[in-house]
Amino acid sequence: MNKIYDKITGIDLAIVAVYLIALLVIGYLASFSARKKNETLFLANKSLNWYNIGFNMWGTNVGPSSLLTFAMIGFTTGITGANVELYAFLFLLLLTMVFAPRYIASKVATMPEYMGKLFGDSTQNILAWYALVKILVSWLSLGLFSGGVLVRQILGIPMWQSAIVLVAFSGLFTFAGGLKAIARVNVFQMLLLITVSIIISVVGLQHVGGFSELMAKTPAGYWELIKPASDPDFPWPAVLLGYPVAAVAFFCTDQAMVQSVLGAKNLQQGQLGVNLIGWLKVLALPLFILPGILCFVLFPAAQPDEAYMTMVTQLLPTGVIGLVICVLIAVLVATIGSSLNALSTVFTNDIYVKKMNPEASVKKQIQVGRIIVVAGCVIAVLMAIALDNVKGQSLFYIFQSILGFLAPSLSVVFLLAVFWKRLTRLAVNFTLSWGSVFSLTVGLIYLWILPKDGNPYFTWPHPFMISFYIFAILFVLAIIISLLGKAPEPKTIEAEAIPPTSSKVKWLFGLLGVVIIIIYILF
């Protein structure tokens, strides 16, 4: 595969330079505005509109890993990878109708703070530290690792160099402007991502000879969304049972995702923003998976994990290369920037202000948040290098496995906290502490000690199913512990304080659900 660097022209470099300068200016202006209004970096002063929220959540979700993994899945298995995007509708609906109204009614800045209002300081402390670990591993490190893989494919430089350059720029941007800057620029960045991906798909289809020719030149199974139980990559039981465990934790409880909703002007703006990301996730099929299928037809000798970059280097004209690099910068800044902001928000609000310095001024909180951004950058680089040494696993399986092992305890406690009033503090704290230790230990064994490939002792189930089994065990234990203990006191957040959902939001989600059902009928 040709390196993009070999095809870069002066025009490409000028486009990239202008884009980088524009990002830093936006970050500075957002920071200057915040200083004038005495705002913090963290929730954009509750100023985000629905389109800021939707594009920011999508930008956080659609990191560099999506460009690589979805194209790789398209190259190797076809459209079946779209299941994780279409199935997400149910969990975005859960966030909109169940979790978001409670979060906004409780007037919290972080997920640990919300659980602290329900179960006390001990729960908030445990969840705060766990949230920091989750953000560092599942967002910062994985995002930086996959971004480093992209840069390595482009320039051929080592992972440690790629990681340092990427995290330095993303950290500088977050350091300057916080969530408001990230949310503002993500609208433009995600539109840019859509434009470039459409160009790749359209040019690829032209080279193949049209959609009918593409279907004729690919195996029939490439156009099936639902795979049999025997399928090694996406068996339907694993998708049906295992994916929801990660999806609940990811969309409904993760600070990096939910912080955009918490920064909404009001509940309806937050809910409309979540609806927008649902529509955007439907685009994963034509924008990210289709290029991989096209690469399979046009360049069958390519490496699957290089499918997206192969399409870029082989099909796009010289003048567009700079635009592609800008898109790579866009998805990296979106993912890493939101992760760094989430990291600093959780530490500053739930640990520093809560325990270390309750009287901290806004200025002092911003200083501490920025220190955490720098520390997060350093840790993320080290962890990205460690992930690069995981052997026998594709990027997709590393990504899904880590999320699957981090998710069960969070999904259990948040679901039970909302739907079962009998849940006790002891059950929550046990699940978040010892339950997480159990889940992460299984993950450590799966990824490093007895990996899937080369393990002579036994055959691992699908990663989704491992996550489901852990979830089921912790779910049952949480119920048993709660029933054996004293019934809890009434929660601080009362049902009557939860605002209603507008009919507009309900109709839009109903329409989105109909569209997704039609897609499943067609494929």
Tab-separated table of C-alpha atoms in Angstrom, residues 60-61 63-66 130-146 246 249-251 253-257 335-336 338-340 342-343 379-380 383-384 387 395 398-407 410 440 447-448:
chain	number	residue	atom	x	y	z
A	60	THR	CA	-17.220	11.050	20.404
A	61	ASN	CA	-18.668	7.705	19.290
A	63	GLY	CA	-13.610	7.777	16.597
A	64	PRO	CA	-10.729	6.544	14.472
A	65	SER	CA	-11.590	3.012	15.558
A	66	SER	CA	-14.847	3.246	13.601
A	130	TYR	CA	-14.037	3.439	38.321
A	131	ALA	CA	-15.226	6.075	35.843
A	132	LEU	CA	-11.702	7.483	35.654
A	133	VAL	CA	-10.313	4.029	34.855
A	134	LYS	CA	-13.047	3.449	32.266
A	135	ILE	CA	-12.420	6.775	30.536
A	136	LEU	CA	-8.669	6.220	30.512
A	137	VAL	CA	-8.954	2.707	29.092
A	138	SER	CA	-12.045	2.591	26.894
A	139	TRP	CA	-11.927	6.129	25.532
A	140	LEU	CA	-8.503	7.692	25.751
A	141	SER	CA	-6.285	4.668	25.292
A	142	LEU	CA	-8.395	2.855	22.698
A	143	GLY	CA	-9.057	6.055	20.765
A	144	LEU	CA	-5.399	6.980	20.816
A	145	PHE	CA	-4.357	3.439	19.912
A	146	SER	CA	-6.657	3.248	16.886
A	246	ALA	CA	-21.937	-2.771	26.578
A	249	ALA	CA	-22.992	1.249	29.852
A	250	PHE	CA	-21.772	3.060	26.753
A	251	PHE	CA	-24.800	5.173	25.819
A	253	THR	CA	-23.891	5.762	31.845
A	254	ASP	CA	-20.632	6.818	30.196
A	255	GLN	CA	-19.517	10.328	31.122
A	256	ALA	CA	-17.870	10.947	27.747
A	257	MET	CA	-21.207	10.293	25.978
A	335	THR	CA	-12.908	11.349	20.495
A	336	ILE	CA	-9.765	12.182	22.449
A	338	SER	CA	-14.280	14.580	24.661
A	339	SER	CA	-12.519	11.850	26.634
A	340	LEU	CA	-10.051	14.267	28.183
A	342	ALA	CA	-14.840	13.786	30.687
A	343	LEU	CA	-11.744	12.718	32.633
A	379	ILE	CA	-1.171	7.846	30.766
A	380	ALA	CA	-3.052	7.385	27.482
A	383	MET	CA	-1.541	2.494	27.540
A	384	ALA	CA	-1.803	2.869	23.768
A	387	LEU	CA	-2.361	-2.193	23.598
A	395	LEU	CA	-8.519	-3.987	16.477
A	398	ILE	CA	-9.632	-5.577	21.246
A	399	PHE	CA	-12.096	-2.682	21.225
A	400	GLN	CA	-15.206	-4.808	21.861
A	401	SER	CA	-13.502	-6.999	24.451
A	402	ILE	CA	-12.297	-4.106	26.585
A	403	LEU	CA	-15.706	-2.417	26.459
A	404	GLY	CA	-17.363	-5.736	27.272
A	405	PHE	CA	-15.252	-6.278	30.382
A	406	LEU	CA	-15.692	-2.718	31.662
A	407	ALA	CA	-19.465	-2.597	31.091
A	410	LEU	CA	-22.086	-0.339	35.339
A	440	LEU	CA	-11.586	-6.994	34.713
A	447	LEU	CA	-6.505	-10.530	26.377
A	448	TRP	CA	-3.054	-11.241	27.822
